[in-house]
Structures are given as C-alpha cells and as structure tokens.
Coordinates of C-alpha atoms and ligand atoms in Angstrom, one line a residue:
M1 CA -8.0 1.8 11.2
H2 CA -6.0 2.2 14.1
R3 CA -4.5 5.4 15.1
E4 CA -2.0 5.2 17.6
S5 CA 0.8 3.1 17.6
P6 CA 1.6 0.2 20.1
E7 CA 3.5 2.4 22.2
S8 CA 2.0 5.4 23.2
N9 CA 4.2 6.2 26.0
S10 CA 4.9 10.0 24.8
S11 CA 8.9 9.7 25.5
A12 CA 8.8 6.6 23.8
C13 CA 7.1 8.0 20.7
A14 CA 8.8 9.4 17.8
I15 CA 5.8 12.1 17.6
D16 CA 3.0 12.5 20.0
I17 CA 0.4 15.0 18.9
R18 CA -2.6 15.8 21.3
G19 CA -5.5 18.1 21.5
L20 CA -4.2 19.6 18.6
E21 CA -6.0 22.5 17.0
F22 CA -5.2 24.8 14.0
S23 CA -7.2 26.8 11.9
Y24 CA -6.2 29.7 9.0
S25 CA -8.1 32.8 9.0
R26 CA -10.0 31.5 5.5
G27 CA -11.3 29.1 7.9
F28 CA -9.7 25.7 6.9
R29 CA -9.6 23.8 10.2
I30 CA -7.3 21.0 11.6
V31 CA -8.3 19.1 14.7
V32 CA -5.9 16.2 15.9
K33 CA -7.3 14.2 19.2
R34 CA -4.2 12.4 19.1
L35 CA -1.4 10.6 16.6
T36 CA 1.3 9.0 17.8
I37 CA 4.2 7.6 15.4
A38 CA 6.8 4.9 16.8
P39 CA 10.3 5.5 16.7
E40 CA 11.6 4.2 13.1
E41 CA 8.3 3.8 11.9
Q42 CA 7.6 4.5 8.5
V43 CA 3.9 6.3 7.6
L44 CA 2.4 7.9 5.1
L45 CA 0.1 10.8 5.2
A46 CA -2.7 10.3 2.5
G47 CA -5.3 12.6 1.4
P48 CA -6.3 14.4 -1.7
S49 CA -4.8 18.2 -2.7
G50 CA -6.0 20.7 -0.3
S51 CA -6.9 18.1 2.3
G52 CA -4.6 19.5 4.8
K53 CA -1.2 17.3 4.7
S54 CA 1.0 20.4 4.3
T55 CA -0.5 22.3 7.3
L56 CA -0.1 19.0 9.3
L57 CA 3.5 18.8 8.3
H58 CA 4.3 22.5 9.0
L59 CA 2.6 22.4 12.4
I60 CA 5.2 19.5 13.2
A61 CA 7.7 21.3 11.6
G62 CA 6.7 24.3 13.7
V63 CA 6.5 26.5 10.6
E64 CA 3.0 27.1 11.5
H65 CA 1.7 27.5 15.0
P66 CA -1.4 25.8 16.3
S67 CA -3.8 27.2 19.0
K68 CA -4.4 24.6 21.1
G69 CA -2.4 21.1 21.9
S70 CA 0.6 19.8 22.2
I71 CA 3.3 18.2 19.6
L72 CA 5.4 16.3 21.2
I73 CA 8.9 14.9 19.6
G74 CA 10.7 12.5 21.4
G75 CA 9.0 13.6 24.5
T76 CA 9.4 17.2 23.9
D77 CA 6.5 19.3 23.5
I78 CA 7.9 21.8 20.7
V79 CA 4.7 23.9 21.1
A80 CA 5.5 25.1 24.5
L81 CA 9.3 26.1 23.5
R82 CA 10.2 29.5 22.9
R83 CA 11.2 30.4 19.3
G84 CA 14.9 30.3 19.5
A85 CA 14.6 27.2 21.4
Q86 CA 12.0 25.6 19.3
D87 CA 14.2 26.4 15.9
R88 CA 17.3 24.7 17.8
F89 CA 15.2 21.9 18.6
R90 CA 14.0 21.3 15.1
G91 CA 17.1 21.7 13.4
N92 CA 18.6 19.1 15.9
H93 CA 15.6 16.5 16.0
V94 CA 13.3 16.8 12.7
G95 CA 14.5 17.1 9.0
M96 CA 12.0 18.5 5.8
I97 CA 12.2 17.3 2.8
F98 CA 10.0 19.5 0.3
Q99 CA 8.4 18.6 -3.0
T100 CA 10.5 21.3 -4.4
F101 CA 13.9 20.3 -2.5
N102 CA 14.1 24.3 -1.5
L103 CA 17.7 24.1 -2.0
L104 CA 19.9 27.5 -1.6
H105 CA 21.1 28.5 -5.3
G106 CA 24.7 29.7 -5.3
F107 CA 25.7 27.4 -2.7
S108 CA 27.1 24.3 -2.2
A109 CA 26.0 21.0 -1.3
R110 CA 27.8 21.0 1.8
E111 CA 26.7 24.5 2.6
N112 CA 22.9 23.5 1.8
V113 CA 23.4 20.9 4.5
E114 CA 25.0 22.8 6.9
V115 CA 22.6 25.6 7.5
P116 CA 20.1 23.5 9.5
L117 CA 23.2 22.4 11.2
M118 CA 24.1 25.7 12.3
L119 CA 20.3 26.9 13.3
A120 CA 20.8 23.9 15.5
G121 CA 23.6 25.5 17.3
H122 CA 26.3 23.3 15.8
S123 CA 29.7 24.6 15.8
A124 CA 31.2 25.2 12.2
S125 CA 33.4 22.1 12.3
E126 CA 30.6 20.0 13.4
Q127 CA 28.7 21.3 10.7
R128 CA 31.1 20.3 8.1
Q129 CA 31.6 17.2 9.7
L130 CA 28.0 16.3 9.7
A131 CA 27.6 17.6 6.9
L132 CA 30.1 15.4 4.8
E133 CA 28.6 12.4 6.5
A134 CA 25.0 12.7 5.7
L135 CA 26.2 13.6 2.0
A136 CA 28.6 10.4 1.9
R137 CA 25.5 8.2 3.1
L138 CA 23.7 9.8 0.1
S139 CA 26.7 9.0 -2.3
I140 CA 27.3 12.7 -3.2
D141 CA 31.3 12.7 -3.9
A142 CA 31.3 16.2 -4.8
P143 CA 30.0 18.0 -1.7
D144 CA 31.6 21.3 -2.4
A145 CA 30.0 21.5 -5.9
P146 CA 27.4 24.4 -6.4
V147 CA 23.8 22.8 -6.2
D148 CA 23.0 24.9 -9.4
T149 CA 25.7 22.1 -11.4
L150 CA 24.3 18.9 -9.7
S151 CA 21.4 16.9 -11.8
V152 CA 18.3 17.1 -10.7
G153 CA 18.7 13.3 -8.8
Q154 CA 22.0 14.8 -7.3
Q155 CA 19.8 17.5 -6.0
Q156 CA 17.2 15.3 -4.4
R157 CA 19.9 13.5 -2.6
V158 CA 21.2 16.6 -1.3
A159 CA 17.8 17.2 0.1
V160 CA 17.5 14.2 1.7
A161 CA 21.1 14.7 3.2
R162 CA 19.8 17.6 4.6
A163 CA 16.9 16.1 5.9
I164 CA 18.8 13.3 8.0
A165 CA 22.1 15.0 8.7
G166 CA 23.1 15.1 12.7
G167 CA 21.0 12.2 13.4
K168 CA 17.1 13.4 13.7
R169 CA 13.8 11.7 15.2
V170 CA 12.0 12.6 12.8
V171 CA 11.7 12.8 8.9
L172 CA 8.9 14.9 7.3
A173 CA 8.3 14.7 3.4
D174 CA 5.8 16.5 1.7
E175 CA 4.9 14.9 -1.4
P176 CA 8.4 14.6 -2.7
T177 CA 7.0 12.7 -5.3
A178 CA 4.4 15.2 -6.8
S179 CA 6.2 15.8 -9.9
L180 CA 7.6 12.5 -10.9
D181 CA 6.8 10.0 -12.8
R182 CA 5.9 6.8 -11.6
A183 CA 9.5 4.8 -11.8
N184 CA 11.4 8.0 -10.4
A185 CA 8.7 8.2 -7.7
A186 CA 9.1 4.6 -6.3
A187 CA 13.0 5.3 -6.7
T188 CA 12.5 8.6 -4.5
V189 CA 10.5 7.0 -2.0
A190 CA 12.8 3.9 -1.7
L191 CA 15.7 6.5 -1.4
I192 CA 14.1 8.6 1.4
K193 CA 12.9 5.5 3.5
E194 CA 16.1 4.1 3.3
A195 CA 18.0 7.3 4.4
A196 CA 15.6 7.4 7.5
K197 CA 15.9 3.9 8.6
R198 CA 19.5 4.3 8.2
A199 CA 19.5 7.7 10.0
G200 CA 17.3 5.9 12.9
A201 CA 14.3 8.4 12.2
A202 CA 10.6 7.6 11.9
L203 CA 9.1 9.1 8.6
L204 CA 6.0 11.0 7.9
M205 CA 5.4 11.2 4.0
S206 CA 2.7 12.8 2.5
S207 CA 1.2 12.1 -0.7
H208 CA -2.3 12.2 -2.6
D209 CA -1.3 9.1 -4.8
P210 CA -3.0 6.0 -3.1
E211 CA -0.6 3.8 -5.1
M212 CA 2.3 4.7 -2.4
R213 CA 0.3 3.2 0.3
E214 CA 1.7 -0.4 -0.2
A215 CA 5.6 0.8 0.8
F216 CA 4.5 2.4 4.2
D217 CA 4.0 0.8 8.0
R218 CA 1.2 2.5 8.3
V219 CA -1.2 4.9 6.7
V220 CA -2.8 8.2 8.3
E221 CA -5.6 9.9 6.6
I222 CA -5.7 13.6 6.9
E223 CA -9.3 14.0 6.3
E224 CA -9.8 12.3 9.5
F225 CA -8.7 15.3 11.2
T226 CA -9.9 18.0 8.9
R227 CA -13.9 16.6 7.6
G228 CA -15.9 17.0 10.9
G229 CA -12.8 17.3 13.4
A230 CA -11.4 14.6 15.6
R231 CA -13.4 11.5 16.5
P232 CA -12.6 9.8 19.9
Ligands
LIG301 P1 -2.5 19.6 1.0 O1 -1.1 20.1 1.2 O2 -3.4 18.3 1.3 O3 -2.7 20.0 -0.8 P2 -2.8 22.2 2.4 O4 -2.2 21.9 3.7 O5 -1.9 22.9 1.6 O6 -3.2 21.0 2.0 O7 -4.1 23.2 2.5 C1 -5.2 22.6 2.9 C2 -6.3 24.0 2.9 O8 -5.6 25.2 3.7 C3 -6.8 24.3 1.6 O9 -7.8 24.8 1.8 C4 -5.7 25.6 1.4 O10 -6.0 26.7 0.3 C5 -5.4 26.0 2.6 N1 -4.4 26.9 3.2 C6 -3.2 26.3 3.0 N2 -2.3 27.3 3.3 C7 -3.0 28.5 3.9 C8 -2.5 29.6 3.9 N3 -1.4 30.0 4.1 N4 -3.4 30.4 4.6 C9 -4.9 30.3 4.2 N5 -5.5 29.1 4.0 C10 -4.4 28.2 3.7
LIG302 MG1 0.4 20.0 0.0

C-alpha cells in the first residue's frame, strides 16, 4: 500500500506528518516516518482495538504531544506552536467527531457548535453566524434546543456540525460508528463524508470494522506505525 498522496509538498497537503514519535509511559509507542493526506481526501485509519488509532488522532488534534517530529496541517506545524496558538489553530482548522459525541449537556445545539469557534478567536457574532450555518447544513432546524432534548441522530448531526463549522481543513472522526448497527453505521459514515466534502475538508476516520474500507479513498493501517516502528 502506498502511504503518500500524489502531492507531498507539505503546504499542498491537508495533513503531513514527518518523523513523529510518541509513547505513553506504559510503553505503547507510535512512530510515523511520513504520512500525508491530500486536501479533501477521505482516508480510513484501520486497525483493531488497542492498536493506537485514538492516539494518532489525538496527536493530530493536539490533545497529545509528540516527543519528536512534526505535524503539518495545511503547511503549519502544530507541534511547533505555543499552547494558546495551537488551540486557536485547531479551532480554526481541525474538527473532531468523537464516538460518544462529547456534547455539552445543558447547552443548546448552537452553543455546542460555538464553543470551538470561541476558542478559535471568533467574535460572538461570528460564532453565532458560523454555528447557525453549520447546523443548517446538517438540517438542524431548532438550533436553540438543548441538546438533551434532541434525538440521538440529531445529536450526532450537531457533533458533525461542530466539527465542520467555520470551514475546516481537516475533520478527524474517532470510531464514530463503533456503537451503531450496520445500517446506522453506513448512514453515519455517509453523513460524515458528505459534510467533510461540502466543507472542503480532508477526512481521517478511524474504525476497527473491516467493512468500512470500501467507503474510503484510501486505507491507512495503524499497525504499520505501531508494530516494529516505521518502515522506509
Ligand atoms: P485504539 O484507539 O486503536 O483502540 P488507543 O490509541 O486507544 O487504541 O490505545 C493504544 C494503546 O495505548 C493501548 O495499549 C492503550 O492501552 C494505550 N493507551 C491509550 N491511552 C493511554 C494513556 N492515556 N496512557 C497510557 N496508555 C494509553
Ligand atoms: Mg480508540
């Protein structure tokens, strides 16, 4: 399997990871010599449970910090940014969809979508406008309803709206289908792919389900990076 997209000029890539090394204190280790994802490319991050998929997504999202290497998002190395700048950069360019949505309970759909836009440095009026646009795109027509009053399907669409709001370069989705039956999993993947495409964002989605492969432009096996380290 080829690991590099045709364009590996870093500023032309949505994601360009080079020489990345990370390990938890318990010893689990990831080494990524090079991984590039082209703009708007839709890539499946495949591997069994415990193989490091969430760890890699957290590194790209800036939740975990590597001991070595660089992670360029649209040409900017997030590893080299200071903490505050990194948070703003992520808020502007990287959206993340979690398996359990991670919505803020007691807050409205709009407020949930506004939070990362606030962290990204948008004014209150921009937050509101971008949130309403994203929610409308995901067919949420009651943006001021508390998320707890929405159906599970609607909550999922709020989580997708949050990940694309403001026009992201990269959408990361961590096993968004793990708790769903086959029909709902397929519908969820279609929803996420469509939203990322319309937002002009690259999509990197993890799954331990081999059936997901066909829906993606390319499959990256996480175990290439975690079993015996990098290959040339
Ligand atoms: P996956 O998402 O593919 O199921 P993870 O990235 O969650 O895999 O985990 C990869 C490995 O790292 C596992 O062995 C897991 O136990 C370990 N791990 C995950 N998070 C932590 C953590 N915060 N501290 C120490 N080890 C962790
Ligand atoms: Mg995981």
